[in-house]
Short mmCIF file of C-alpha atoms and ligand atoms in Angstrom, two decimals:
data_model
loop_
_atom_site.label_atom_id
_atom_site.label_comp_id
_atom_site.label_asym_id
_atom_site.label_seq_id
_atom_site.Cartn_x
_atom_site.Cartn_y
_atom_site.Cartn_z
CA MET A 1 -0.07 -0.07 -0.12
CA GLN A 2 1.32 3.26 -0.96
CA ILE A 3 1.16 5.69 1.59
CA SER A 4 1.72 9.65 1.31
CA PHE A 5 0.62 13.08 3.42
CA ALA A 6 -0.14 15.98 1.98
CA ALA A 7 -1.92 19.91 3.04
CA PRO A 8 -5.54 19.61 2.47
CA SER A 9 -7.25 20.66 -1.08
CA PRO A 10 -10.25 22.26 -0.96
CA LYS A 11 -12.21 19.51 -2.66
CA VAL A 12 -11.14 15.92 -3.26
CA GLN A 13 -11.51 14.72 -7.01
CA THR A 14 -10.44 10.85 -6.68
CA GLY A 15 -11.16 8.21 -5.03
CA SER A 16 -13.09 7.57 -1.69
CA TRP A 17 -12.85 10.64 0.74
CA VAL A 18 -12.95 9.78 4.18
CA VAL A 19 -13.91 12.57 6.51
CA ALA A 20 -14.25 12.52 10.56
CA ALA A 21 -17.57 13.31 12.97
CA SER A 22 -16.77 12.54 16.85
CA GLU A 23 -19.41 11.80 19.01
CA GLY A 24 -23.21 13.05 18.68
CA LYS A 25 -22.86 13.43 14.77
CA ALA A 26 -20.14 16.40 15.60
CA LEU A 27 -18.95 17.12 12.06
CA SER A 28 -14.83 17.67 11.70
CA PRO A 29 -14.70 21.06 9.37
CA ALA A 30 -13.54 18.60 7.10
CA ALA A 31 -16.85 16.69 7.13
CA VAL A 32 -19.36 20.03 6.89
CA LYS A 33 -16.44 21.18 3.84
CA ALA A 34 -17.41 17.70 2.06
CA ASP A 35 -20.54 18.21 2.83
CA LYS A 36 -21.51 22.07 1.46
CA ALA A 37 -19.08 20.40 -1.89
CA SER A 38 -21.45 17.50 -2.42
CA GLY A 39 -24.64 20.32 -2.16
CA GLY A 40 -25.52 18.22 1.87
CA ALA A 41 -25.05 14.86 0.51
CA LEU A 42 -24.01 13.87 3.78
CA THR A 43 -26.53 15.87 6.23
CA ARG A 44 -29.44 14.10 4.21
CA ALA A 45 -27.75 10.58 4.67
CA LEU A 46 -27.44 11.27 8.16
CA LYS A 47 -30.86 12.01 8.86
CA PHE A 48 -31.51 8.58 7.41
CA SER A 49 -28.55 6.87 9.34
CA ARG A 50 -28.10 5.15 12.97
CA PHE A 51 -24.47 7.07 12.54
CA THR A 52 -23.82 8.74 15.94
CA GLY A 53 -20.71 9.03 15.90
CA LYS A 54 -19.37 5.97 17.87
CA SER A 55 -16.10 5.18 17.13
CA GLY A 56 -15.35 3.21 13.81
CA GLN A 57 -19.05 3.82 12.94
CA LEU A 58 -19.43 4.01 9.05
CA LEU A 59 -21.92 6.18 6.60
CA GLU A 60 -21.13 5.94 3.42
CA VAL A 61 -22.34 8.18 0.79
CA LEU A 62 -22.06 6.64 -3.02
CA ALA A 63 -21.28 8.85 -6.50
CA PRO A 64 -22.21 12.06 -4.40
CA GLU A 65 -23.30 15.26 -6.92
CA GLY A 66 -20.73 17.77 -7.32
CA LEU A 67 -17.62 15.82 -6.83
CA GLY A 68 -15.40 13.40 -8.52
CA VAL A 69 -15.52 10.63 -6.20
CA SER A 70 -16.51 7.44 -5.74
CA ARG A 71 -17.65 8.00 -2.18
CA LEU A 72 -17.88 9.54 1.12
CA LEU A 73 -17.41 8.11 4.43
CA LEU A 74 -17.88 9.53 7.52
CA VAL A 75 -16.26 7.76 10.49
CA GLY A 76 -16.72 7.80 13.66
CA LEU A 77 -13.61 9.18 16.33
CA GLY A 78 -15.94 8.01 19.39
CA LYS A 79 -15.18 10.36 22.67
CA PRO A 80 -12.63 13.00 21.95
CA ALA A 81 -11.22 12.89 25.43
CA ALA A 82 -10.69 8.65 24.23
CA LEU A 83 -9.03 9.01 21.19
CA ASP A 84 -5.03 7.62 21.09
CA GLY A 85 -3.00 6.04 18.79
CA LYS A 86 -3.70 2.68 19.48
CA GLY A 87 -7.93 4.11 19.28
CA LEU A 88 -6.95 5.85 15.85
CA GLU A 89 -4.97 3.06 14.29
CA VAL A 90 -8.58 1.29 15.08
CA ILE A 91 -10.48 3.48 13.35
CA GLY A 92 -7.78 3.36 9.92
CA ALA A 93 -8.19 -0.16 9.76
CA GLN A 94 -12.28 -0.47 10.03
CA ILE A 95 -12.35 2.20 6.99
CA THR A 96 -9.79 -0.10 4.95
CA ALA A 97 -10.93 -2.98 5.54
CA ARG A 98 -13.94 -0.88 4.47
CA LEU A 99 -13.31 0.12 1.23
CA ASP A 100 -11.26 -2.13 0.57
CA SER A 101 -14.25 -5.00 0.82
CA ALA A 102 -15.99 -2.15 -2.32
CA GLY A 103 -13.13 -2.38 -4.36
CA GLU A 104 -11.97 1.13 -3.65
CA THR A 105 -8.04 1.09 -5.23
CA SER A 106 -6.96 4.87 -3.97
CA ALA A 107 -8.70 7.34 -0.76
CA THR A 108 -8.08 10.70 0.36
CA PHE A 109 -8.35 10.54 4.80
CA GLU A 110 -8.85 13.99 5.84
CA ILE A 111 -9.31 13.11 9.63
CA GLU A 112 -8.44 15.59 11.78
CA VAL A 113 -8.17 15.27 15.43
CA PRO A 114 -11.53 16.92 17.55
CA LYS A 115 -11.03 19.63 20.52
CA GLY A 116 -10.62 17.82 23.48
CA SER A 117 -8.52 14.47 22.65
CA LYS A 118 -4.97 14.55 24.00
CA ILE A 119 -3.25 13.36 20.68
CA LYS A 120 -1.96 15.65 17.61
CA ASN A 121 -3.16 16.20 14.48
CA GLY A 122 0.02 15.34 12.58
CA GLU A 123 0.47 12.02 14.72
CA ALA A 124 -3.45 10.85 14.63
CA ALA A 125 -2.67 10.82 10.52
CA ALA A 126 0.25 8.51 11.23
CA HIS A 127 -1.33 6.32 13.52
CA LEU A 128 -4.50 6.11 10.92
CA ALA A 129 -1.75 4.59 8.27
CA PHE A 130 -0.66 2.00 10.36
CA GLY A 131 -4.01 0.76 10.64
CA ALA A 132 -4.16 0.90 7.48
CA ARG A 133 -1.55 -0.46 6.65
CA LEU A 134 -1.36 -3.45 9.13
CA ARG A 135 -5.83 -4.67 7.79
CA GLY A 136 -3.75 -3.61 3.96
CA TYR A 137 -1.56 -6.67 4.51
CA SER A 138 -2.80 -10.40 2.88
CA PHE A 139 -0.51 -13.50 2.31
CA GLU A 140 -1.90 -14.39 -1.03
CA LYS A 141 1.08 -16.17 -2.31
CA TYR A 142 -0.42 -19.52 -2.80
CA ARG A 143 -2.97 -19.48 -4.72
CA THR A 144 -3.40 -19.59 -8.32
CA ARG A 145 -7.07 -18.99 -8.56
CA ASN A 146 -9.97 -16.55 -7.92
CA LEU A 147 -6.80 -13.84 -6.31
CA ASP A 148 -9.47 -10.61 -7.69
CA GLU A 149 -11.60 -12.24 -4.57
CA HIS A 150 -9.06 -12.54 -1.99
CA LYS A 151 -6.02 -10.00 -3.10
CA ARG A 152 -6.14 -6.26 -1.77
CA HIS A 153 -7.08 -3.38 -3.73
CA LEU A 154 -6.82 -0.01 -2.39
CA ASN A 155 -3.32 0.45 -2.52
CA ALA A 156 -2.94 4.61 -2.35
CA LEU A 157 -3.41 5.92 0.47
CA LYS A 158 -2.96 9.91 0.96
CA LEU A 159 -3.55 11.38 4.56
CA THR A 160 -4.39 15.43 4.08
CA THR A 161 -2.69 17.54 7.52
CA ALA A 162 -1.79 20.99 7.97
CA GLU A 163 0.97 18.53 9.94
CA ILE A 164 2.67 17.59 7.52
CA SER A 165 5.99 17.41 8.94
CA ALA A 166 5.05 16.57 12.50
CA ALA A 167 3.32 13.09 10.49
CA LYS A 168 6.06 12.09 8.50
CA ARG A 169 8.29 12.05 11.93
CA ALA A 170 6.16 10.13 13.48
CA TRP A 171 5.23 7.81 9.85
CA GLN A 172 8.92 7.33 9.61
CA GLY A 173 9.22 4.93 12.98
CA LEU A 174 5.41 3.21 12.96
CA ASP A 175 6.23 2.21 8.90
CA ALA A 176 9.28 0.51 10.17
CA VAL A 177 7.20 -1.16 12.84
CA ALA A 178 4.80 -2.30 10.18
CA ASP A 179 7.23 -3.43 8.10
CA GLY A 180 8.25 -6.35 11.07
CA VAL A 181 5.26 -6.47 11.83
CA LEU A 182 4.27 -7.81 7.94
CA LEU A 183 7.72 -9.97 7.92
CA ALA A 184 6.93 -11.95 11.25
CA ARG A 185 3.14 -12.48 9.91
CA ASP A 186 4.42 -13.52 7.02
CA LEU A 187 6.82 -16.23 8.61
CA VAL A 188 4.36 -17.49 10.66
CA ASN A 189 1.85 -17.93 7.50
CA GLU A 190 4.24 -19.81 5.95
CA PRO A 191 3.68 -23.80 5.68
CA PRO A 192 6.40 -25.38 6.85
CA ASN A 193 8.02 -27.29 3.74
CA ILE A 194 8.68 -24.31 2.27
CA LEU A 195 10.15 -22.20 5.59
CA TYR A 196 12.12 -25.20 7.08
CA PRO A 197 15.09 -24.07 9.21
CA VAL A 198 17.58 -23.41 7.11
CA GLU A 199 14.75 -21.27 4.92
CA PHE A 200 14.39 -19.36 8.19
CA ALA A 201 18.09 -18.41 8.51
CA ARG A 202 18.43 -17.29 4.61
CA ARG A 203 15.18 -15.10 4.96
CA VAL A 204 17.13 -13.89 8.03
CA LYS A 205 20.54 -13.48 6.08
CA ALA A 206 18.55 -11.43 3.29
CA LEU A 207 17.87 -8.25 6.65
CA ALA A 208 21.62 -7.86 6.45
CA LYS A 209 20.88 -5.28 3.40
CA LEU A 210 19.25 -2.95 6.81
CA GLY A 211 22.94 -2.76 9.12
CA LEU A 212 21.92 -6.46 10.50
CA LYS A 213 24.66 -8.30 11.53
CA VAL A 214 23.67 -11.81 11.16
CA GLU A 215 24.98 -14.82 11.85
CA VAL A 216 24.42 -18.24 11.35
CA LEU A 217 25.32 -21.53 13.77
CA GLY A 218 25.03 -24.67 11.97
CA GLU A 219 24.47 -28.17 13.84
CA ALA A 220 28.16 -28.83 13.15
CA GLU A 221 29.30 -25.36 14.95
CA MET A 222 26.52 -25.80 17.61
CA LYS A 223 28.24 -29.86 18.77
CA LYS A 224 31.61 -28.33 18.83
CA GLN A 225 30.43 -25.91 21.43
CA GLY A 226 27.66 -28.23 22.99
CA PHE A 227 24.62 -27.66 22.58
CA GLY A 228 23.09 -30.25 22.86
CA ALA A 229 19.11 -29.29 24.12
CA LEU A 230 18.31 -27.86 20.91
CA LEU A 231 20.41 -30.45 18.78
CA GLY A 232 18.39 -32.93 20.76
CA VAL A 233 14.63 -31.47 19.92
CA GLY A 234 16.25 -31.31 15.95
CA GLN A 235 17.76 -34.76 15.56
CA GLY A 236 14.61 -36.57 14.57
CA SER A 237 14.05 -34.15 10.97
CA GLU A 238 15.53 -34.00 7.67
CA ARG A 239 16.36 -30.31 8.40
CA GLU A 240 19.09 -29.27 10.06
CA SER A 241 18.56 -27.06 12.45
CA GLN A 242 19.92 -23.83 13.14
CA LEU A 243 20.66 -21.01 15.59
CA VAL A 244 20.80 -17.34 13.92
CA VAL A 245 22.14 -15.15 15.93
CA MET A 246 20.59 -10.48 14.76
CA GLN A 247 22.85 -8.08 16.19
CA TRP A 248 21.78 -4.21 15.73
CA ASN A 249 24.44 -1.46 17.10
CA GLY A 250 21.97 2.12 17.08
CA ALA A 251 23.29 3.22 20.04
CA ARG A 252 25.63 6.43 20.63
CA LYS A 253 27.54 4.55 23.38
CA LYS A 254 29.07 1.19 23.28
CA GLY A 255 27.44 -1.04 25.89
CA ASN A 256 25.17 -4.10 26.71
CA PRO A 257 23.21 -4.91 24.29
CA VAL A 258 19.08 -5.89 25.28
CA ALA A 259 18.31 -9.17 24.19
CA PHE A 260 15.65 -11.03 22.59
CA VAL A 261 15.38 -14.75 22.46
CA GLY A 262 13.12 -16.40 20.52
CA LYS A 263 11.35 -20.28 19.99
CA GLY A 264 11.37 -20.98 15.83
CA VAL A 265 10.24 -24.84 16.17
CA CYS A 266 9.24 -24.91 11.59
CA PHE A 267 7.06 -27.48 12.58
CA ASP A 268 6.35 -29.10 15.53
CA SER A 269 4.60 -33.16 15.21
CA GLY A 270 5.77 -33.45 19.27
CA GLY A 271 8.43 -35.86 18.61
CA LEU A 272 7.95 -39.99 18.95
CA SER A 273 5.41 -38.19 21.85
CA LEU A 274 3.69 -37.25 18.66
CA LYS A 275 0.15 -34.52 18.85
CA PRO A 276 -2.98 -36.23 17.76
CA GLY A 277 -4.37 -35.34 14.24
CA ALA A 278 -6.47 -31.95 15.10
CA GLY A 279 -3.67 -31.05 17.81
CA MET A 280 -0.88 -31.00 15.27
CA MET A 281 -3.35 -28.77 12.92
CA GLY A 282 -0.84 -25.48 12.86
CA MET A 283 2.13 -26.64 14.10
CA LYS A 284 3.32 -24.06 11.24
CA GLY A 285 3.53 -22.00 13.87
CA ASP A 286 4.96 -22.88 16.40
CA MET A 287 8.10 -19.88 15.62
CA GLY A 288 5.79 -17.22 15.90
CA GLY A 289 8.50 -16.37 19.05
CA ALA A 290 11.27 -16.31 16.39
CA ALA A 291 9.74 -14.67 13.89
CA ALA A 292 8.65 -11.70 16.52
CA VAL A 293 12.12 -11.06 17.90
CA THR A 294 12.94 -10.82 13.52
CA GLY A 295 10.37 -8.74 12.80
CA THR A 296 11.56 -6.65 15.81
CA MET A 297 14.80 -6.09 15.05
CA LEU A 298 13.91 -5.34 11.81
CA ALA A 299 12.13 -2.60 12.89
CA LEU A 300 14.93 -1.38 14.76
CA ALA A 301 17.08 -1.04 12.30
CA THR A 302 14.70 0.68 9.74
CA ARG A 303 14.16 2.85 11.89
CA LYS A 304 18.13 3.50 12.74
CA ALA A 305 16.87 2.61 17.29
CA LYS A 306 19.18 4.51 19.07
CA VAL A 307 19.83 1.15 20.99
CA ASN A 308 22.22 -2.31 20.86
CA ALA A 309 19.68 -4.82 20.63
CA VAL A 310 20.53 -8.38 19.66
CA GLY A 311 18.28 -11.26 18.92
CA VAL A 312 18.67 -14.90 18.76
CA ILE A 313 16.08 -17.62 17.74
CA GLY A 314 16.89 -21.42 17.57
CA VAL A 315 15.51 -22.66 14.80
CA VAL A 316 14.80 -26.96 14.57
CA GLU A 317 12.16 -29.39 13.64
CA ASN A 318 10.36 -31.74 15.58
CA MET A 319 10.09 -34.11 14.05
CA PRO A 320 9.46 -38.85 14.94
CA ASP A 321 11.85 -40.61 13.00
CA GLY A 322 14.70 -43.44 14.21
CA GLY A 323 16.53 -40.75 15.07
CA ALA A 324 14.59 -38.97 17.06
CA ILE A 325 15.17 -38.33 20.98
CA ARG A 326 12.79 -40.83 23.45
CA PRO A 327 10.84 -40.03 25.91
CA ASP A 328 13.09 -41.34 29.01
CA ASP A 329 16.62 -40.16 27.39
CA VAL A 330 18.79 -37.56 28.70
CA LEU A 331 20.61 -34.48 26.96
CA THR A 332 23.27 -32.32 28.20
CA SER A 333 22.36 -28.90 27.43
CA LEU A 334 24.97 -25.75 26.86
CA SER A 335 24.67 -25.07 30.29
CA GLY A 336 26.59 -27.94 31.48
CA GLN A 337 22.90 -28.83 33.28
CA THR A 338 21.14 -32.59 32.49
CA ILE A 339 17.55 -32.74 30.91
CA GLU A 340 15.77 -36.19 31.41
CA VAL A 341 13.03 -35.35 28.95
CA LEU A 342 10.19 -37.11 29.24
CA ASN A 343 7.67 -35.61 26.51
CA THR A 344 9.05 -34.33 23.00
CA ASP A 345 6.66 -32.88 22.74
CA ALA A 346 7.48 -30.09 25.17
CA GLU A 347 10.37 -29.86 22.90
CA GLY A 348 9.93 -25.88 22.92
CA ARG A 349 11.76 -25.06 26.55
CA LEU A 350 14.57 -27.47 25.27
CA VAL A 351 15.47 -25.00 22.30
CA LEU A 352 15.34 -21.91 24.80
CA ALA A 353 17.15 -23.92 27.18
CA ASP A 354 20.55 -23.93 24.86
CA ALA A 355 19.67 -20.67 23.24
CA LEU A 356 19.38 -18.00 26.77
CA THR A 357 22.54 -19.72 27.77
CA TYR A 358 24.52 -18.46 24.92
CA THR A 359 22.92 -15.46 24.29
CA GLN A 360 23.51 -14.16 28.11
CA ARG A 361 27.46 -16.13 27.95
CA ARG A 362 28.31 -14.51 24.79
CA PHE A 363 26.16 -11.15 25.04
CA LYS A 364 25.98 -10.10 29.19
CA PRO A 365 22.99 -8.43 27.93
CA LYS A 366 20.69 -5.84 30.11
CA PHE A 367 17.75 -7.78 30.15
CA VAL A 368 16.77 -11.26 27.95
CA ILE A 369 13.15 -11.75 26.77
CA ASP A 370 12.16 -15.04 25.62
CA LEU A 371 9.28 -14.77 23.61
CA ALA A 372 7.65 -18.92 22.55
CA THR A 373 4.32 -20.85 21.11
CA LEU A 374 5.53 -22.78 24.95
CA THR A 375 2.09 -24.47 26.40
CA GLY A 376 -1.43 -24.70 25.27
CA ALA A 377 -2.27 -24.19 28.62
CA ILE A 378 -1.64 -20.71 28.63
CA VAL A 379 -4.40 -20.38 26.09
CA GLN A 380 -6.69 -22.25 28.46
CA ALA A 381 -5.82 -19.61 31.10
CA LEU A 382 -5.94 -16.49 29.25
CA GLY A 383 -7.12 -17.21 25.74
CA PHE A 384 -6.95 -14.99 22.91
CA GLU A 385 -6.42 -11.70 24.38
CA HIS A 386 -3.19 -12.09 26.16
CA ALA A 387 -0.01 -13.53 26.58
CA GLY A 388 1.22 -14.89 30.00
CA VAL A 389 4.33 -13.10 30.98
CA PHE A 390 6.62 -14.10 33.41
CA SER A 391 9.50 -12.48 35.16
CA ASN A 392 12.01 -12.31 38.13
CA ASP A 393 11.90 -8.36 37.84
CA ASP A 394 9.35 -5.63 38.30
CA LYS A 395 10.50 -3.33 36.79
CA LEU A 396 10.66 -4.79 33.35
CA SER A 397 7.49 -6.40 34.01
CA ASP A 398 5.68 -3.53 34.81
CA ARG A 399 7.03 -1.68 31.13
CA LEU A 400 5.49 -4.95 29.97
CA ALA A 401 2.44 -4.12 31.02
CA GLN A 402 2.65 -0.77 29.84
CA ALA A 403 4.02 -1.27 26.58
CA GLY A 404 1.25 -4.06 26.20
CA ARG A 405 -2.12 -1.52 27.26
CA THR A 406 -0.51 1.80 24.33
CA THR A 407 -0.20 -1.11 21.14
CA GLY A 408 -2.89 -3.24 22.26
CA GLU A 409 -0.45 -6.44 22.96
CA ARG A 410 -1.11 -6.79 26.34
CA VAL A 411 0.31 -9.33 28.53
CA TRP A 412 -0.55 -10.58 31.84
CA ARG A 413 1.56 -11.66 34.47
CA LEU A 414 1.94 -15.74 35.97
CA PRO A 415 3.99 -16.48 38.78
CA LEU A 416 7.15 -17.80 39.04
CA ASP A 417 8.08 -19.27 42.33
CA PRO A 418 10.43 -21.92 44.06
CA ALA A 419 7.31 -24.08 45.41
CA TYR A 420 6.57 -25.08 41.55
CA ASP A 421 10.26 -26.60 41.61
CA LYS A 422 9.08 -29.62 43.08
CA MET A 423 7.47 -30.48 39.81
CA ILE A 424 10.30 -30.54 37.38
CA ARG A 425 12.96 -32.34 39.75
CA SER A 426 13.94 -35.19 37.63
CA LYS A 427 14.33 -38.88 38.78
CA ILE A 428 17.80 -39.59 37.61
CA ALA A 429 19.32 -35.67 35.80
CA ASP A 430 19.08 -32.45 37.23
CA VAL A 431 15.43 -31.27 35.90
CA LYS A 432 12.27 -33.33 33.81
CA ASN A 433 11.13 -31.40 30.64
CA ILE A 434 7.54 -31.90 32.04
CA GLY A 435 5.18 -30.62 35.22
CA GLY A 436 2.00 -33.12 35.49
CA ALA A 437 -0.92 -32.33 34.32
CA ASN A 438 -1.35 -28.80 36.55
CA SER A 439 0.60 -25.58 35.76
CA GLY A 440 1.72 -26.22 32.68
CA SER A 441 2.45 -22.60 31.61
CA ILE A 442 4.36 -21.94 35.30
CA THR A 443 6.11 -25.43 35.39
CA ALA A 444 7.63 -24.38 32.09
CA ALA A 445 8.83 -20.70 33.16
CA GLN A 446 10.53 -23.00 35.81
CA PHE A 447 11.85 -24.96 33.63
CA LEU A 448 13.22 -21.91 31.89
CA LYS A 449 14.28 -19.87 34.63
CA ARG A 450 16.92 -22.99 35.87
CA PHE A 451 18.58 -21.47 32.67
CA ILE A 452 18.80 -17.92 33.82
CA ASP A 453 22.27 -16.72 35.48
CA ASP A 454 22.29 -14.98 39.02
CA GLY A 455 21.18 -11.40 38.78
CA MET A 456 19.75 -12.05 34.71
CA VAL A 457 16.79 -9.76 34.35
CA TRP A 458 14.43 -11.86 32.80
CA ALA A 459 10.72 -11.95 30.55
CA HIS A 460 9.11 -14.61 29.50
CA LEU A 461 6.45 -14.19 26.80
CA ASP A 462 4.20 -17.29 26.81
CA ILE A 463 2.61 -16.35 23.23
CA ALA A 464 0.75 -19.42 22.11
CA GLY A 465 -2.42 -17.84 22.86
CA VAL A 466 -2.01 -15.23 20.07
CA ALA A 467 0.69 -15.83 17.53
CA TRP A 468 -1.62 -16.97 15.75
CA GLN A 469 -5.59 -16.66 14.97
CA ASP A 470 -8.62 -18.87 13.79
CA GLY A 471 -12.48 -17.70 13.67
CA GLU A 472 -12.31 -14.16 13.85
CA HIS A 473 -10.00 -11.58 12.57
CA LYS A 474 -9.08 -9.21 14.81
CA PRO A 475 -9.77 -5.65 13.18
CA MET A 476 -5.81 -5.14 12.21
CA ILE A 477 -4.88 -8.21 11.46
CA PRO A 478 -6.27 -10.05 8.57
CA SER A 479 -4.42 -12.85 8.49
CA TRP A 480 -3.83 -16.60 10.92
CA GLY A 481 -0.33 -15.15 11.34
CA THR A 482 -0.79 -12.22 13.79
CA GLY A 483 3.05 -11.00 13.92
CA TRP A 484 1.73 -10.50 17.58
CA GLY A 485 5.02 -9.18 20.01
CA VAL A 486 6.62 -6.85 17.39
CA LYS A 487 5.09 -3.81 17.91
CA LEU A 488 5.20 -4.24 22.02
CA LEU A 489 8.68 -4.67 21.36
CA ASP A 490 9.62 -1.93 19.58
CA ARG A 491 7.32 -0.02 22.08
CA LEU A 492 9.41 -1.05 24.78
CA ILE A 493 12.84 -0.39 23.00
CA HIS A 494 11.27 2.79 22.55
CA GLU A 495 10.19 4.00 26.42
CA HIS A 496 13.11 2.93 28.43
CA TYR A 497 16.05 1.84 27.04
CA GLU A 498 17.38 4.30 23.72
CA SER A 499 20.22 6.68 24.41
N1 LIG B 501 4.30 -25.68 20.66
C1 LIG B 501 2.94 -26.44 21.75
C2 LIG B 501 2.72 -25.67 22.30
C3 LIG B 501 1.18 -25.31 21.98
C4 LIG B 501 -0.15 -25.81 21.95
C5 LIG B 501 0.90 -23.47 21.53
C6 LIG B 501 -1.17 -25.48 21.20
C7 LIG B 501 -0.09 -23.31 20.39
C8 LIG B 501 -1.30 -24.05 20.79
C9 LIG B 501 4.51 -26.79 22.68
O1 LIG B 501 5.64 -27.68 22.21
C10 LIG B 501 3.43 -28.22 22.96
O2 LIG B 501 3.79 -29.44 22.64
N2 LIG B 501 3.61 -28.27 24.74
C11 LIG B 501 2.76 -29.51 25.87
C12 LIG B 501 4.15 -29.26 26.88
C13 LIG B 501 3.17 -31.15 27.80
C14 LIG B 501 3.36 -31.70 26.27
C15 LIG B 501 4.02 -30.56 28.45
C16 LIG B 501 1.51 -28.98 25.86
O3 LIG B 501 0.94 -27.46 25.92
O4 LIG B 501 0.57 -30.06 25.19
MN1 LIG B 502 5.32 -29.51 21.43
ZN1 LIG B 503 6.43 -26.86 20.39
#
């Protein structure tokens, strides 16, 4: 979607013209202008509709007389005091959905912020565009028929505002974040026969052109270094396991980086502890954590964030063959701790264990945040609206919660507590990889904590309920893969860790 910012003109003459009203049918100046230019078409239509100006409401006038546009679209902004960036993004997405389903190819948004709201016009335009771009996404590369039915039509969006330079400045950052979200969605949506570990690594390497430093460790190197847990997961697969390390050094000063670690299981069959058919569907998305880390690193590099950041993803395929790990095997992790594998389907924590050790040892980060589609239990607990967060640091946890409220990628904290440790005690090794029937997300987090160094600030995000969506789509997410986490992590960095 092509997005541009321009000064308002007296009349819009092509495509759709979108103007706004706040709650109580209070027409904005642009709406009044459009109404006059169309000989009162909007006020006439208002009389015969239930439009009140509630946030996201739409009133459409087709082929208004006296104007060259195909339609006038009046959008509700709700109560001025409640209007913020996130709300405008949703509104931008709702308009886009409507225009797109109508087959419209170009539109001009002339949406002023009403008096009494906190956000400024330039910034508001950028947030509208951000919502439009996220909603304008589609993943159609594997369709060869009926493409017209599925593809996006709206491809040019002009946002008019008196504050052009402020809008462009805000857009530079948001456009980069959108790039990251869309990449993460693409990665999650790709089928697992196409996106296997080596291919995932190849796609990350292509990001080096943005100034990211990318390194890939293959199986031989990881074996030499002792990645026994991660390699154990991949050993039943025909596809080679990979560890991908991304670095972005954008801070003014040298200094320890922040670190993100992602679970990248390109397909999770469960291994020998095979998943039943229905539970295996969608397990191409089990690399959603790695996708979020990759998308975040892309966003940081693209907007030249003033931060030093590393992203480390463990990319593997969990398959059952004669060489696969067995329930009862004992693996020696990179940390030296031994792990009794009692269920090969609890593989994500094995991958993360080694990736976390590697990241802490090599980079001594300020903090490490891992993201993983780790447990079905988190979906039971929190559904599709929050990711679970587990942390040994109240400040980091609070910052994540706040960034979640700002961006809409919300997180809910759950406990870590030594009292759960007995559930992962092994009869013969240092730890076992399952904790029993209850509190499955907590015992998984408790397992990861065994691989966090003393004093390391750490948060674990269990994103199993939010990395993809079946059924009804959220307004800004028109595909199965959500790209969840990129907005959240970018916001966290932007608010607290740029120098
Ligand atoms: N990738 C799954 C978790 C998952 C399940 C994500 C459903 C999204 C939807 C993970 O590897 C897994 O299989 N976890 C097991 C752990 C159990 C064997 C201790 C689970 O949650 O059932
Ligand atoms: Mn599994
Ligand atoms: Zn998994």
